[in-house]
Structures are given as C-alpha cells and as structure tokens.
Amino acid sequence: MYMIYWTTTAPDARRHHAQEFTGDDLRAALQFMESLRSRQRAGEAPGFITMCAENPNAVGPAGAADPHADYQWKKRRR
C-alpha cells in the first residue's frame, strides 16, 4: 500500500491531506505525486509532498529493535 501526503497553506491555516493507493498501483501514486509537484512549480499551494509505503507481506515487524534472545550471529572472520 502507498500513501501520498501533502500540505496546503491557506492564509488562515495549514491543511494536511493524504491519498491512498493499492500495493499494485505504484505508477498511479508516482503520477499523482508528479501532478502535485507540477502544481507546486506553477506557484500553487501544495508543499511537503512525500510518499510512504507499507508492505503487508513483510516477514517481521517494521522498525529497528534488539534481536530476539535466541539470535546467535557470529562474525566469520576474526
């Protein structure tokens, strides 16, 4: 799954937006981001345009953490 996030700035406040795309629709997500960036280059309000991806088929939890207690990694060369 892909999420596109962007912010628009109005005279009174900033507004945060998001658009979701399915995991097999990367092309549409990138085209949408490019349309936002084109608007930004033309002087319109979109800013802070970014994309996040989350893999629902990942083999472990996201992020960094200490290894499990049974993990026994050893360097081969000394």
mmJSON file of the N, C-alpha and C atoms, coordinates in Angstrom:
{"data_MODEL":{"atom_site":{
"group_PDB":["ATOM","ATOM","ATOM","ATOM","ATOM","ATOM","ATOM","ATOM","ATOM","ATOM","ATOM","ATOM","ATOM","ATOM","ATOM","ATOM","ATOM","ATOM","ATOM","ATOM","ATOM","ATOM","ATOM","ATOM","ATOM","ATOM","ATOM","ATOM","ATOM","ATOM","ATOM","ATOM","ATOM","ATOM","ATOM","ATOM","ATOM","ATOM","ATOM","ATOM","ATOM","ATOM","ATOM","ATOM","ATOM","ATOM","ATOM","ATOM","ATOM","ATOM","ATOM","ATOM","ATOM","ATOM","ATOM","ATOM","ATOM","ATOM","ATOM","ATOM","ATOM","ATOM","ATOM","ATOM","ATOM","ATOM","ATOM","ATOM","ATOM","ATOM","ATOM","ATOM","ATOM","ATOM","ATOM","ATOM","ATOM","ATOM","ATOM","ATOM","ATOM","ATOM","ATOM","ATOM","ATOM","ATOM","ATOM","ATOM","ATOM","ATOM","ATOM","ATOM","ATOM","ATOM","ATOM","ATOM","ATOM","ATOM","ATOM","ATOM","ATOM","ATOM","ATOM","ATOM","ATOM","ATOM","ATOM","ATOM","ATOM","ATOM","ATOM","ATOM","ATOM","ATOM","ATOM","ATOM","ATOM","ATOM","ATOM","ATOM","ATOM","ATOM","ATOM","ATOM","ATOM","ATOM","ATOM","ATOM","ATOM","ATOM","ATOM","ATOM","ATOM","ATOM","ATOM","ATOM","ATOM","ATOM","ATOM","ATOM","ATOM","ATOM","ATOM","ATOM","ATOM","ATOM","ATOM","ATOM","ATOM","ATOM","ATOM","ATOM","ATOM","ATOM","ATOM","ATOM","ATOM","ATOM","ATOM","ATOM","ATOM","ATOM","ATOM","ATOM","ATOM","ATOM","ATOM","ATOM","ATOM","ATOM","ATOM","ATOM","ATOM","ATOM","ATOM","ATOM","ATOM","ATOM","ATOM","ATOM","ATOM","ATOM","ATOM","ATOM","ATOM","ATOM","ATOM","ATOM","ATOM","ATOM","ATOM","ATOM","ATOM","ATOM","ATOM","ATOM","ATOM","ATOM","ATOM","ATOM","ATOM","ATOM","ATOM","ATOM","ATOM","ATOM","ATOM","ATOM","ATOM","ATOM","ATOM","ATOM","ATOM","ATOM","ATOM","ATOM","ATOM","ATOM","ATOM","ATOM","ATOM","ATOM","ATOM","ATOM","ATOM","ATOM","ATOM","ATOM","ATOM","ATOM","ATOM","ATOM","ATOM","ATOM"],
"id":[1,2,3,4,5,6,7,8,9,10,11,12,13,14,15,16,17,18,19,20,21,22,23,24,25,26,27,28,29,30,31,32,33,34,35,36,37,38,39,40,41,42,43,44,45,46,47,48,49,50,51,52,53,54,55,56,57,58,59,60,61,62,63,64,65,66,67,68,69,70,71,72,73,74,75,76,77,78,79,80,81,82,83,84,85,86,87,88,89,90,91,92,93,94,95,96,97,98,99,100,101,102,103,104,105,106,107,108,109,110,111,112,113,114,115,116,117,118,119,120,121,122,123,124,125,126,127,128,129,130,131,132,133,134,135,136,137,138,139,140,141,142,143,144,145,146,147,148,149,150,151,152,153,154,155,156,157,158,159,160,161,162,163,164,165,166,167,168,169,170,171,172,173,174,175,176,177,178,179,180,181,182,183,184,185,186,187,188,189,190,191,192,193,194,195,196,197,198,199,200,201,202,203,204,205,206,207,208,209,210,211,212,213,214,215,216,217,218,219,220,221,222,223,224,225,226,227,228,229,230,231,232,233,234],
"type_symbol":["N","C","C","N","C","C","N","C","C","N","C","C","N","C","C","N","C","C","N","C","C","N","C","C","N","C","C","N","C","C","N","C","C","N","C","C","N","C","C","N","C","C","N","C","C","N","C","C","N","C","C","N","C","C","N","C","C","N","C","C","N","C","C","N","C","C","N","C","C","N","C","C","N","C","C","N","C","C","N","C","C","N","C","C","N","C","C","N","C","C","N","C","C","N","C","C","N","C","C","N","C","C","N","C","C","N","C","C","N","C","C","N","C","C","N","C","C","N","C","C","N","C","C","N","C","C","N","C","C","N","C","C","N","C","C","N","C","C","N","C","C","N","C","C","N","C","C","N","C","C","N","C","C","N","C","C","N","C","C","N","C","C","N","C","C","N","C","C","N","C","C","N","C","C","N","C","C","N","C","C","N","C","C","N","C","C","N","C","C","N","C","C","N","C","C","N","C","C","N","C","C","N","C","C","N","C","C","N","C","C","N","C","C","N","C","C","N","C","C","N","C","C","N","C","C","N","C","C","N","C","C","N","C","C"],
"label_atom_id":["N","CA","C","N","CA","C","N","CA","C","N","CA","C","N","CA","C","N","CA","C","N","CA","C","N","CA","C","N","CA","C","N","CA","C","N","CA","C","N","CA","C","N","CA","C","N","CA","C","N","CA","C","N","CA","C","N","CA","C","N","CA","C","N","CA","C","N","CA","C","N","CA","C","N","CA","C","N","CA","C","N","CA","C","N","CA","C","N","CA","C","N","CA","C","N","CA","C","N","CA","C","N","CA","C","N","CA","C","N","CA","C","N","CA","C","N","CA","C","N","CA","C","N","CA","C","N","CA","C","N","CA","C","N","CA","C","N","CA","C","N","CA","C","N","CA","C","N","CA","C","N","CA","C","N","CA","C","N","CA","C","N","CA","C","N","CA","C","N","CA","C","N","CA","C","N","CA","C","N","CA","C","N","CA","C","N","CA","C","N","CA","C","N","CA","C","N","CA","C","N","CA","C","N","CA","C","N","CA","C","N","CA","C","N","CA","C","N","CA","C","N","CA","C","N","CA","C","N","CA","C","N","CA","C","N","CA","C","N","CA","C","N","CA","C","N","CA","C","N","CA","C","N","CA","C","N","CA","C","N","CA","C","N","CA","C","N","CA","C","N","CA","C"],
"label_alt_id":[null,null,null,null,null,null,null,null,null,null,null,null,null,null,null,null,null,null,null,null,null,null,null,null,null,null,null,null,null,null,null,null,null,null,null,null,null,null,null,null,null,null,null,null,null,null,null,null,null,null,null,null,null,null,null,null,null,null,null,null,null,null,null,null,null,null,null,null,null,null,null,null,null,null,null,null,null,null,null,null,null,null,null,null,null,null,null,null,null,null,null,null,null,null,null,null,null,null,null,null,null,null,null,null,null,null,null,null,null,null,null,null,null,null,null,null,null,null,null,null,null,null,null,null,null,null,null,null,null,null,null,null,null,null,null,null,null,null,null,null,null,null,null,null,null,null,null,null,null,null,null,null,null,null,null,null,null,null,null,null,null,null,null,null,null,null,null,null,null,null,null,null,null,null,null,null,null,null,null,null,null,null,null,null,null,null,null,null,null,null,null,null,null,null,null,null,null,null,null,null,null,null,null,null,null,null,null,null,null,null,null,null,null,null,null,null,null,null,null,null,null,null,null,null,null,null,null,null,null,null,null,null,null,null],
"label_comp_id":["MET","MET","MET","TYR","TYR","TYR","MET","MET","MET","ILE","ILE","ILE","TYR","TYR","TYR","TRP","TRP","TRP","THR","THR","THR","THR","THR","THR","THR","THR","THR","ALA","ALA","ALA","PRO","PRO","PRO","ASP","ASP","ASP","ALA","ALA","ALA","ARG","ARG","ARG","ARG","ARG","ARG","HIS","HIS","HIS","HIS","HIS","HIS","ALA","ALA","ALA","GLN","GLN","GLN","GLU","GLU","GLU","PHE","PHE","PHE","THR","THR","THR","GLY","GLY","GLY","ASP","ASP","ASP","ASP","ASP","ASP","LEU","LEU","LEU","ARG","ARG","ARG","ALA","ALA","ALA","ALA","ALA","ALA","LEU","LEU","LEU","GLN","GLN","GLN","PHE","PHE","PHE","MET","MET","MET","GLU","GLU","GLU","SER","SER","SER","LEU","LEU","LEU","ARG","ARG","ARG","SER","SER","SER","ARG","ARG","ARG","GLN","GLN","GLN","ARG","ARG","ARG","ALA","ALA","ALA","GLY","GLY","GLY","GLU","GLU","GLU","ALA","ALA","ALA","PRO","PRO","PRO","GLY","GLY","GLY","PHE","PHE","PHE","ILE","ILE","ILE","THR","THR","THR","MET","MET","MET","CYS","CYS","CYS","ALA","ALA","ALA","GLU","GLU","GLU","ASN","ASN","ASN","PRO","PRO","PRO","ASN","ASN","ASN","ALA","ALA","ALA","VAL","VAL","VAL","GLY","GLY","GLY","PRO","PRO","PRO","ALA","ALA","ALA","GLY","GLY","GLY","ALA","ALA","ALA","ALA","ALA","ALA","ASP","ASP","ASP","PRO","PRO","PRO","HIS","HIS","HIS","ALA","ALA","ALA","ASP","ASP","ASP","TYR","TYR","TYR","GLN","GLN","GLN","TRP","TRP","TRP","LYS","LYS","LYS","LYS","LYS","LYS","ARG","ARG","ARG","ARG","ARG","ARG","ARG","ARG","ARG"],
"label_asym_id":["A","A","A","A","A","A","A","A","A","A","A","A","A","A","A","A","A","A","A","A","A","A","A","A","A","A","A","A","A","A","A","A","A","A","A","A","A","A","A","A","A","A","A","A","A","A","A","A","A","A","A","A","A","A","A","A","A","A","A","A","A","A","A","A","A","A","A","A","A","A","A","A","A","A","A","A","A","A","A","A","A","A","A","A","A","A","A","A","A","A","A","A","A","A","A","A","A","A","A","A","A","A","A","A","A","A","A","A","A","A","A","A","A","A","A","A","A","A","A","A","A","A","A","A","A","A","A","A","A","A","A","A","A","A","A","A","A","A","A","A","A","A","A","A","A","A","A","A","A","A","A","A","A","A","A","A","A","A","A","A","A","A","A","A","A","A","A","A","A","A","A","A","A","A","A","A","A","A","A","A","A","A","A","A","A","A","A","A","A","A","A","A","A","A","A","A","A","A","A","A","A","A","A","A","A","A","A","A","A","A","A","A","A","A","A","A","A","A","A","A","A","A","A","A","A","A","A","A","A","A","A","A","A","A"],
"label_entity_id":["1","1","1","1","1","1","1","1","1","1","1","1","1","1","1","1","1","1","1","1","1","1","1","1","1","1","1","1","1","1","1","1","1","1","1","1","1","1","1","1","1","1","1","1","1","1","1","1","1","1","1","1","1","1","1","1","1","1","1","1","1","1","1","1","1","1","1","1","1","1","1","1","1","1","1","1","1","1","1","1","1","1","1","1","1","1","1","1","1","1","1","1","1","1","1","1","1","1","1","1","1","1","1","1","1","1","1","1","1","1","1","1","1","1","1","1","1","1","1","1","1","1","1","1","1","1","1","1","1","1","1","1","1","1","1","1","1","1","1","1","1","1","1","1","1","1","1","1","1","1","1","1","1","1","1","1","1","1","1","1","1","1","1","1","1","1","1","1","1","1","1","1","1","1","1","1","1","1","1","1","1","1","1","1","1","1","1","1","1","1","1","1","1","1","1","1","1","1","1","1","1","1","1","1","1","1","1","1","1","1","1","1","1","1","1","1","1","1","1","1","1","1","1","1","1","1","1","1","1","1","1","1","1","1"],
"label_seq_id":[1,1,1,2,2,2,3,3,3,4,4,4,5,5,5,6,6,6,7,7,7,8,8,8,9,9,9,10,10,10,11,11,11,12,12,12,13,13,13,14,14,14,15,15,15,16,16,16,17,17,17,18,18,18,19,19,19,20,20,20,21,21,21,22,22,22,23,23,23,24,24,24,25,25,25,26,26,26,27,27,27,28,28,28,29,29,29,30,30,30,31,31,31,32,32,32,33,33,33,34,34,34,35,35,35,36,36,36,37,37,37,38,38,38,39,39,39,40,40,40,41,41,41,42,42,42,43,43,43,44,44,44,45,45,45,46,46,46,47,47,47,48,48,48,49,49,49,50,50,50,51,51,51,52,52,52,53,53,53,54,54,54,55,55,55,56,56,56,57,57,57,58,58,58,59,59,59,60,60,60,61,61,61,62,62,62,63,63,63,64,64,64,65,65,65,66,66,66,67,67,67,68,68,68,69,69,69,70,70,70,71,71,71,72,72,72,73,73,73,74,74,74,75,75,75,76,76,76,77,77,77,78,78,78],
"pdbx_PDB_ins_code":[null,null,null,null,null,null,null,null,null,null,null,null,null,null,null,null,null,null,null,null,null,null,null,null,null,null,null,null,null,null,null,null,null,null,null,null,null,null,null,null,null,null,null,null,null,null,null,null,null,null,null,null,null,null,null,null,null,null,null,null,null,null,null,null,null,null,null,null,null,null,null,null,null,null,null,null,null,null,null,null,null,null,null,null,null,null,null,null,null,null,null,null,null,null,null,null,null,null,null,null,null,null,null,null,null,null,null,null,null,null,null,null,null,null,null,null,null,null,null,null,null,null,null,null,null,null,null,null,null,null,null,null,null,null,null,null,null,null,null,null,null,null,null,null,null,null,null,null,null,null,null,null,null,null,null,null,null,null,null,null,null,null,null,null,null,null,null,null,null,null,null,null,null,null,null,null,null,null,null,null,null,null,null,null,null,null,null,null,null,null,null,null,null,null,null,null,null,null,null,null,null,null,null,null,null,null,null,null,null,null,null,null,null,null,null,null,null,null,null,null,null,null,null,null,null,null,null,null,null,null,null,null,null,null],
"Cartn_x":[0.846,0.0,0.895,0.479,1.204,0.295,0.897,0.181,0.973,0.274,0.859,0.341,1.259,0.903,1.37,0.58,0.977,0.242,0.758,0.196,-0.115,-1.24,-1.559,-1.601,-1.146,-1.117,-2.131,-3.072,-4.073,-3.701,-4.291,-3.957,-4.209,-5.181,-5.528,-4.92,-4.525,-4.003,-3.413,-2.688,-2.198,-3.193,-3.365,-4.256,-3.447,-3.64,-2.902,-3.811,-3.248,-4.022,-3.302,-4.067,-3.498,-4.333,-3.665,-4.331,-3.736,-4.58,-4.142,-4.166,-3.161,-3.075,-2.802,-3.326,-3.117,-1.67,-1.27,0.097,0.542,-0.379,-0.005,-0.247,-0.338,-0.637,0.441,1.717,2.823,2.845,2.575,2.586,1.607,0.393,-0.609,-0.161,0.454,0.937,2.011,2.959,4.016,3.478,2.508,1.901,1.151,0.487,-0.232,0.76,1.881,2.901,3.447,3.672,4.192,3.185,1.893,0.885,0.901,1.1,1.209,2.452,3.566,4.809,4.707,3.994,3.778,2.975,1.958,1.174,2.052,2.936,3.832,4.769,5.335,6.223,5.478,4.177,3.364,2.96,3.374,3.079,1.866,1.272,0.116,0.564,-0.416,-0.179,0.425,0.425,0.921,2.384,2.669,4.037,4.237,5.469,5.817,5.245,5.446,4.89,5.798,5.221,6.015,5.177,5.871,5.196,5.738,4.843,5.203,4.682,5.399,4.961,4.991,4.025,3.973,3.712,4.577,4.45,3.647,2.443,1.646,2.189,3.125,3.7,5.077,5.444,6.746,6.858,8.064,8.262,8.44,8.667,8.839,8.223,8.242,7.67,8.537,7.915,8.637,9.426,10.504,11.295,12.543,13.282,14.51,14.302,14.856,14.719,15.885,16.055,17.072,16.685,17.681,17.356,16.761,16.054,15.488,16.601,16.299,17.293,17.921,17.212,17.756,18.56,18.782,19.542,21.027,21.763,23.173,24.044,24.229,25.058,26.516,27.393,28.83,29.555,30.538,31.346,32.256,32.337,33.14,34.627,35.025,36.446,36.825,38.024,38.477,39.667],
"Cartn_y":[-1.167,0.0,1.233,2.241,3.505,4.633,5.573,6.767,7.975,8.922,10.201,11.228,11.98,13.032,14.369,15.406,16.748,17.758,18.971,20.05,21.225,21.86,23.116,24.213,25.385,26.511,27.545,27.79,28.829,30.034,31.178,32.348,32.135,31.3,31.134,29.894,28.88,27.646,26.731,25.744,24.676,23.532,22.906,21.748,20.556,19.432,18.214,17.264,16.646,15.775,14.443,13.418,12.1,11.425,10.617,9.841,8.439,7.432,6.042,5.385,4.542,3.766,2.317,1.399,-0.02,-0.406,-1.559,-2.02,-2.281,-2.518,-2.771,-1.544,-0.368,0.854,1.92,1.499,2.443,3.511,3.117,4.082,5.227,4.899,5.94,6.834,6.235,7.02,8.007,7.549,8.434,9.518,9.185,10.191,11.234,10.791,11.734,12.68,12.128,12.976,13.991,13.551,14.469,15.57,15.244,16.291,17.315,16.856,17.795,18.668,18.056,18.824,19.817,19.446,20.379,21.588,21.331,22.431,23.315,22.686,23.441,24.328,23.776,24.564,25.716,25.543,26.595,27.678,27.516,28.537,28.257,27.095,26.756,26.305,25.931,25.713,24.372,23.293,22.031,22.123,21.539,21.5,20.264,19.999,18.844,17.553,17.363,16.212,15.006,13.931,12.743,11.485,10.355,9.07,8.098,7.29,6.21,4.908,3.83,2.509,1.565,0.683,-0.335,-1.669,-2.62,-3.931,-4.852,-5.231,-6.105,-7.532,-7.883,-9.224,-9.278,-8.267,-8.251,-9.429,-9.956,-11.14,-10.791,-9.532,-9.13,-7.774,-7.324,-6.012,-4.885,-3.78,-2.621,-1.944,-1.285,-0.546,-1.296,-0.697,-1.3,-1.714,-2.85,-3.345,-4.278,-4.609,-5.583,-6.944,-7.768,-9.104,-9.975,-11.015,-11.95,-12.627,-13.123,-13.755,-14.986,-15.672,-16.881,-16.595,-15.344,-14.981,-15.087,-15.918,-16.186,-15.847,-14.6,-14.2,-14.171,-14.713,-14.675,-14.244,-13.395,-12.951,-14.105,-14.369,-15.489,-15.214,-14.017,-13.672,-12.949,-13.186,-12.521,-11.646],
"Cartn_z":[0.0,0.0,0.0,-0.711,-0.794,-0.303,0.403,0.841,0.394,-0.194,-0.576,0.42,1.007,1.966,1.416,1.619,1.233,2.084,2.088,2.894,1.987,2.234,1.552,2.605,2.207,3.137,2.692,3.559,3.32,4.188,3.939,4.759,6.252,6.582,7.994,8.647,7.874,8.487,7.429,7.922,7.047,7.077,5.931,5.844,5.357,6.024,5.71,4.931,3.908,3.029,2.856,2.504,2.218,1.143,0.334,-0.711,-0.676,-0.639,-0.56,-1.939,-2.193,-3.429,-3.064,-3.864,-3.575,-3.852,-3.333,-3.466,-4.889,-5.79,-7.185,-8.068,-7.463,-8.209,-8.003,-8.012,-7.82,-8.907,-10.129,-11.241,-10.995,-10.561,-10.29,-9.134,-8.123,-6.978,-7.418,-8.232,-8.705,-9.636,-10.469,-11.349,-10.531,-9.467,-8.597,-7.916,-7.433,-6.812,-7.81,-9.04,-10.048,-10.364,-10.348,-10.587,-9.448,-8.224,-7.094,-7.236,-7.627,-7.788,-8.947,-9.995,-11.101,-10.636,-9.843,-9.276,-8.391,-7.611,-6.732,-7.558,-8.634,-9.507,-10.176,-10.395,-11.016,-10.014,-8.751,-7.747,-6.891,-7.036,-6.208,-4.817,-3.99,-2.565,-2.132,-2.913,-2.349,-1.928,-0.774,-0.267,0.58,0.955,1.784,1.19,-0.084,-0.797,-0.56,-0.052,0.233,0.063,-0.059,-0.212,0.82,1.367,2.281,1.708,1.999,1.555,2.743,2.795,3.838,3.159,3.436,2.808,3.729,3.349,4.214,4.273,3.375,3.365,4.015,4.795,5.447,6.418,6.55,7.403,8.869,9.18,10.57,10.808,12.038,12.343,11.785,11.483,10.959,12.07,11.691,12.661,13.075,13.984,14.486,15.939,16.284,17.656,17.96,19.193,19.573,19.032,18.687,18.192,19.3,18.881,19.844,20.625,21.799,22.667,22.021,21.144,20.523,19.256,18.914,17.724,18.041,17.318,17.608,16.395,16.096,14.981,15.411,14.569,14.847,13.582,13.73,12.607,12.174,10.881,10.39,10.447,10.149,10.137,11.422,11.831,13.056,12.791],
"occupancy":[1.0,1.0,1.0,1.0,1.0,1.0,1.0,1.0,1.0,1.0,1.0,1.0,1.0,1.0,1.0,1.0,1.0,1.0,1.0,1.0,1.0,1.0,1.0,1.0,1.0,1.0,1.0,1.0,1.0,1.0,1.0,1.0,1.0,1.0,1.0,1.0,1.0,1.0,1.0,1.0,1.0,1.0,1.0,1.0,1.0,1.0,1.0,1.0,1.0,1.0,1.0,1.0,1.0,1.0,1.0,1.0,1.0,1.0,1.0,1.0,1.0,1.0,1.0,1.0,1.0,1.0,1.0,1.0,1.0,1.0,1.0,1.0,1.0,1.0,1.0,1.0,1.0,1.0,1.0,1.0,1.0,1.0,1.0,1.0,1.0,1.0,1.0,1.0,1.0,1.0,1.0,1.0,1.0,1.0,1.0,1.0,1.0,1.0,1.0,1.0,1.0,1.0,1.0,1.0,1.0,1.0,1.0,1.0,1.0,1.0,1.0,1.0,1.0,1.0,1.0,1.0,1.0,1.0,1.0,1.0,1.0,1.0,1.0,1.0,1.0,1.0,1.0,1.0,1.0,1.0,1.0,1.0,1.0,1.0,1.0,1.0,1.0,1.0,1.0,1.0,1.0,1.0,1.0,1.0,1.0,1.0,1.0,1.0,1.0,1.0,1.0,1.0,1.0,1.0,1.0,1.0,1.0,1.0,1.0,1.0,1.0,1.0,1.0,1.0,1.0,1.0,1.0,1.0,1.0,1.0,1.0,1.0,1.0,1.0,1.0,1.0,1.0,1.0,1.0,1.0,1.0,1.0,1.0,1.0,1.0,1.0,1.0,1.0,1.0,1.0,1.0,1.0,1.0,1.0,1.0,1.0,1.0,1.0,1.0,1.0,1.0,1.0,1.0,1.0,1.0,1.0,1.0,1.0,1.0,1.0,1.0,1.0,1.0,1.0,1.0,1.0,1.0,1.0,1.0,1.0,1.0,1.0,1.0,1.0,1.0,1.0,1.0,1.0,1.0,1.0,1.0,1.0,1.0,1.0],
"B_iso_or_equiv":[0.0,0.0,0.0,0.0,0.0,0.0,0.0,0.0,0.0,0.0,0.0,0.0,0.0,0.0,0.0,0.0,0.0,0.0,0.0,0.0,0.0,0.0,0.0,0.0,0.0,0.0,0.0,0.0,0.0,0.0,0.0,0.0,0.0,0.0,0.0,0.0,0.0,0.0,0.0,0.0,0.0,0.0,0.0,0.0,0.0,0.0,0.0,0.0,0.0,0.0,0.0,0.0,0.0,0.0,0.0,0.0,0.0,0.0,0.0,0.0,0.0,0.0,0.0,0.0,0.0,0.0,0.0,0.0,0.0,0.0,0.0,0.0,0.0,0.0,0.0,0.0,0.0,0.0,0.0,0.0,0.0,0.0,0.0,0.0,0.0,0.0,0.0,0.0,0.0,0.0,0.0,0.0,0.0,0.0,0.0,0.0,0.0,0.0,0.0,0.0,0.0,0.0,0.0,0.0,0.0,0.0,0.0,0.0,0.0,0.0,0.0,0.0,0.0,0.0,0.0,0.0,0.0,0.0,0.0,0.0,0.0,0.0,0.0,0.0,0.0,0.0,0.0,0.0,0.0,0.0,0.0,0.0,0.0,0.0,0.0,0.0,0.0,0.0,0.0,0.0,0.0,0.0,0.0,0.0,0.0,0.0,0.0,0.0,0.0,0.0,0.0,0.0,0.0,0.0,0.0,0.0,0.0,0.0,0.0,0.0,0.0,0.0,0.0,0.0,0.0,0.0,0.0,0.0,0.0,0.0,0.0,0.0,0.0,0.0,0.0,0.0,0.0,0.0,0.0,0.0,0.0,0.0,0.0,0.0,0.0,0.0,0.0,0.0,0.0,0.0,0.0,0.0,0.0,0.0,0.0,0.0,0.0,0.0,0.0,0.0,0.0,0.0,0.0,0.0,0.0,0.0,0.0,0.0,0.0,0.0,0.0,0.0,0.0,0.0,0.0,0.0,0.0,0.0,0.0,0.0,0.0,0.0,0.0,0.0,0.0,0.0,0.0,0.0,0.0,0.0,0.0,0.0,0.0,0.0],
"pdbx_formal_charge":[null,null,null,null,null,null,null,null,null,null,null,null,null,null,null,null,null,null,null,null,null,null,null,null,null,null,null,null,null,null,null,null,null,null,null,null,null,null,null,null,null,null,null,null,null,null,null,null,null,null,null,null,null,null,null,null,null,null,null,null,null,null,null,null,null,null,null,null,null,null,null,null,null,null,null,null,null,null,null,null,null,null,null,null,null,null,null,null,null,null,null,null,null,null,null,null,null,null,null,null,null,null,null,null,null,null,null,null,null,null,null,null,null,null,null,null,null,null,null,null,null,null,null,null,null,null,null,null,null,null,null,null,null,null,null,null,null,null,null,null,null,null,null,null,null,null,null,null,null,null,null,null,null,null,null,null,null,null,null,null,null,null,null,null,null,null,null,null,null,null,null,null,null,null,null,null,null,null,null,null,null,null,null,null,null,null,null,null,null,null,null,null,null,null,null,null,null,null,null,null,null,null,null,null,null,null,null,null,null,null,null,null,null,null,null,null,null,null,null,null,null,null,null,null,null,null,null,null,null,null,null,null,null,null],
"auth_seq_id":[1,1,1,2,2,2,3,3,3,4,4,4,5,5,5,6,6,6,7,7,7,8,8,8,9,9,9,10,10,10,11,11,11,12,12,12,13,13,13,14,14,14,15,15,15,16,16,16,17,17,17,18,18,18,19,19,19,20,20,20,21,21,21,22,22,22,23,23,23,24,24,24,25,25,25,26,26,26,27,27,27,28,28,28,29,29,29,30,30,30,31,31,31,32,32,32,33,33,33,34,34,34,35,35,35,36,36,36,37,37,37,38,38,38,39,39,39,40,40,40,41,41,41,42,42,42,43,43,43,44,44,44,45,45,45,46,46,46,47,47,47,48,48,48,49,49,49,50,50,50,51,51,51,52,52,52,53,53,53,54,54,54,55,55,55,56,56,56,57,57,57,58,58,58,59,59,59,60,60,60,61,61,61,62,62,62,63,63,63,64,64,64,65,65,65,66,66,66,67,67,67,68,68,68,69,69,69,70,70,70,71,71,71,72,72,72,73,73,73,74,74,74,75,75,75,76,76,76,77,77,77,78,78,78],
"auth_comp_id":["MET","MET","MET","TYR","TYR","TYR","MET","MET","MET","ILE","ILE","ILE","TYR","TYR","TYR","TRP","TRP","TRP","THR","THR","THR","THR","THR","THR","THR","THR","THR","ALA","ALA","ALA","PRO","PRO","PRO","ASP","ASP","ASP","ALA","ALA","ALA","ARG","ARG","ARG","ARG","ARG","ARG","HIS","HIS","HIS","HIS","HIS","HIS","ALA","ALA","ALA","GLN","GLN","GLN","GLU","GLU","GLU","PHE","PHE","PHE","THR","THR","THR","GLY","GLY","GLY","ASP","ASP","ASP","ASP","ASP","ASP","LEU","LEU","LEU","ARG","ARG","ARG","ALA","ALA","ALA","ALA","ALA","ALA","LEU","LEU","LEU","GLN","GLN","GLN","PHE","PHE","PHE","MET","MET","MET","GLU","GLU","GLU","SER","SER","SER","LEU","LEU","LEU","ARG","ARG","ARG","SER","SER","SER","ARG","ARG","ARG","GLN","GLN","GLN","ARG","ARG","ARG","ALA","ALA","ALA","GLY","GLY","GLY","GLU","GLU","GLU","ALA","ALA","ALA","PRO","PRO","PRO","GLY","GLY","GLY","PHE","PHE","PHE","ILE","ILE","ILE","THR","THR","THR","MET","MET","MET","CYS","CYS","CYS","ALA","ALA","ALA","GLU","GLU","GLU","ASN","ASN","ASN","PRO","PRO","PRO","ASN","ASN","ASN","ALA","ALA","ALA","VAL","VAL","VAL","GLY","GLY","GLY","PRO","PRO","PRO","ALA","ALA","ALA","GLY","GLY","GLY","ALA","ALA","ALA","ALA","ALA","ALA","ASP","ASP","ASP","PRO","PRO","PRO","HIS","HIS","HIS","ALA","ALA","ALA","ASP","ASP","ASP","TYR","TYR","TYR","GLN","GLN","GLN","TRP","TRP","TRP","LYS","LYS","LYS","LYS","LYS","LYS","ARG","ARG","ARG","ARG","ARG","ARG","ARG","ARG","ARG"],
"auth_asym_id":["A","A","A","A","A","A","A","A","A","A","A","A","A","A","A","A","A","A","A","A","A","A","A","A","A","A","A","A","A","A","A","A","A","A","A","A","A","A","A","A","A","A","A","A","A","A","A","A","A","A","A","A","A","A","A","A","A","A","A","A","A","A","A","A","A","A","A","A","A","A","A","A","A","A","A","A","A","A","A","A","A","A","A","A","A","A","A","A","A","A","A","A","A","A","A","A","A","A","A","A","A","A","A","A","A","A","A","A","A","A","A","A","A","A","A","A","A","A","A","A","A","A","A","A","A","A","A","A","A","A","A","A","A","A","A","A","A","A","A","A","A","A","A","A","A","A","A","A","A","A","A","A","A","A","A","A","A","A","A","A","A","A","A","A","A","A","A","A","A","A","A","A","A","A","A","A","A","A","A","A","A","A","A","A","A","A","A","A","A","A","A","A","A","A","A","A","A","A","A","A","A","A","A","A","A","A","A","A","A","A","A","A","A","A","A","A","A","A","A","A","A","A","A","A","A","A","A","A","A","A","A","A","A","A"],
"auth_atom_id":["N","CA","C","N","CA","C","N","CA","C","N","CA","C","N","CA","C","N","CA","C","N","CA","C","N","CA","C","N","CA","C","N","CA","C","N","CA","C","N","CA","C","N","CA","C","N","CA","C","N","CA","C","N","CA","C","N","CA","C","N","CA","C","N","CA","C","N","CA","C","N","CA","C","N","CA","C","N","CA","C","N","CA","C","N","CA","C","N","CA","C","N","CA","C","N","CA","C","N","CA","C","N","CA","C","N","CA","C","N","CA","C","N","CA","C","N","CA","C","N","CA","C","N","CA","C","N","CA","C","N","CA","C","N","CA","C","N","CA","C","N","CA","C","N","CA","C","N","CA","C","N","CA","C","N","CA","C","N","CA","C","N","CA","C","N","CA","C","N","CA","C","N","CA","C","N","CA","C","N","CA","C","N","CA","C","N","CA","C","N","CA","C","N","CA","C","N","CA","C","N","CA","C","N","CA","C","N","CA","C","N","CA","C","N","CA","C","N","CA","C","N","CA","C","N","CA","C","N","CA","C","N","CA","C","N","CA","C","N","CA","C","N","CA","C","N","CA","C","N","CA","C","N","CA","C","N","CA","C","N","CA","C","N","CA","C","N","CA","C","N","CA","C"],
"pdbx_PDB_model_num":[1,1,1,1,1,1,1,1,1,1,1,1,1,1,1,1,1,1,1,1,1,1,1,1,1,1,1,1,1,1,1,1,1,1,1,1,1,1,1,1,1,1,1,1,1,1,1,1,1,1,1,1,1,1,1,1,1,1,1,1,1,1,1,1,1,1,1,1,1,1,1,1,1,1,1,1,1,1,1,1,1,1,1,1,1,1,1,1,1,1,1,1,1,1,1,1,1,1,1,1,1,1,1,1,1,1,1,1,1,1,1,1,1,1,1,1,1,1,1,1,1,1,1,1,1,1,1,1,1,1,1,1,1,1,1,1,1,1,1,1,1,1,1,1,1,1,1,1,1,1,1,1,1,1,1,1,1,1,1,1,1,1,1,1,1,1,1,1,1,1,1,1,1,1,1,1,1,1,1,1,1,1,1,1,1,1,1,1,1,1,1,1,1,1,1,1,1,1,1,1,1,1,1,1,1,1,1,1,1,1,1,1,1,1,1,1,1,1,1,1,1,1,1,1,1,1,1,1,1,1,1,1,1,1]
}}}
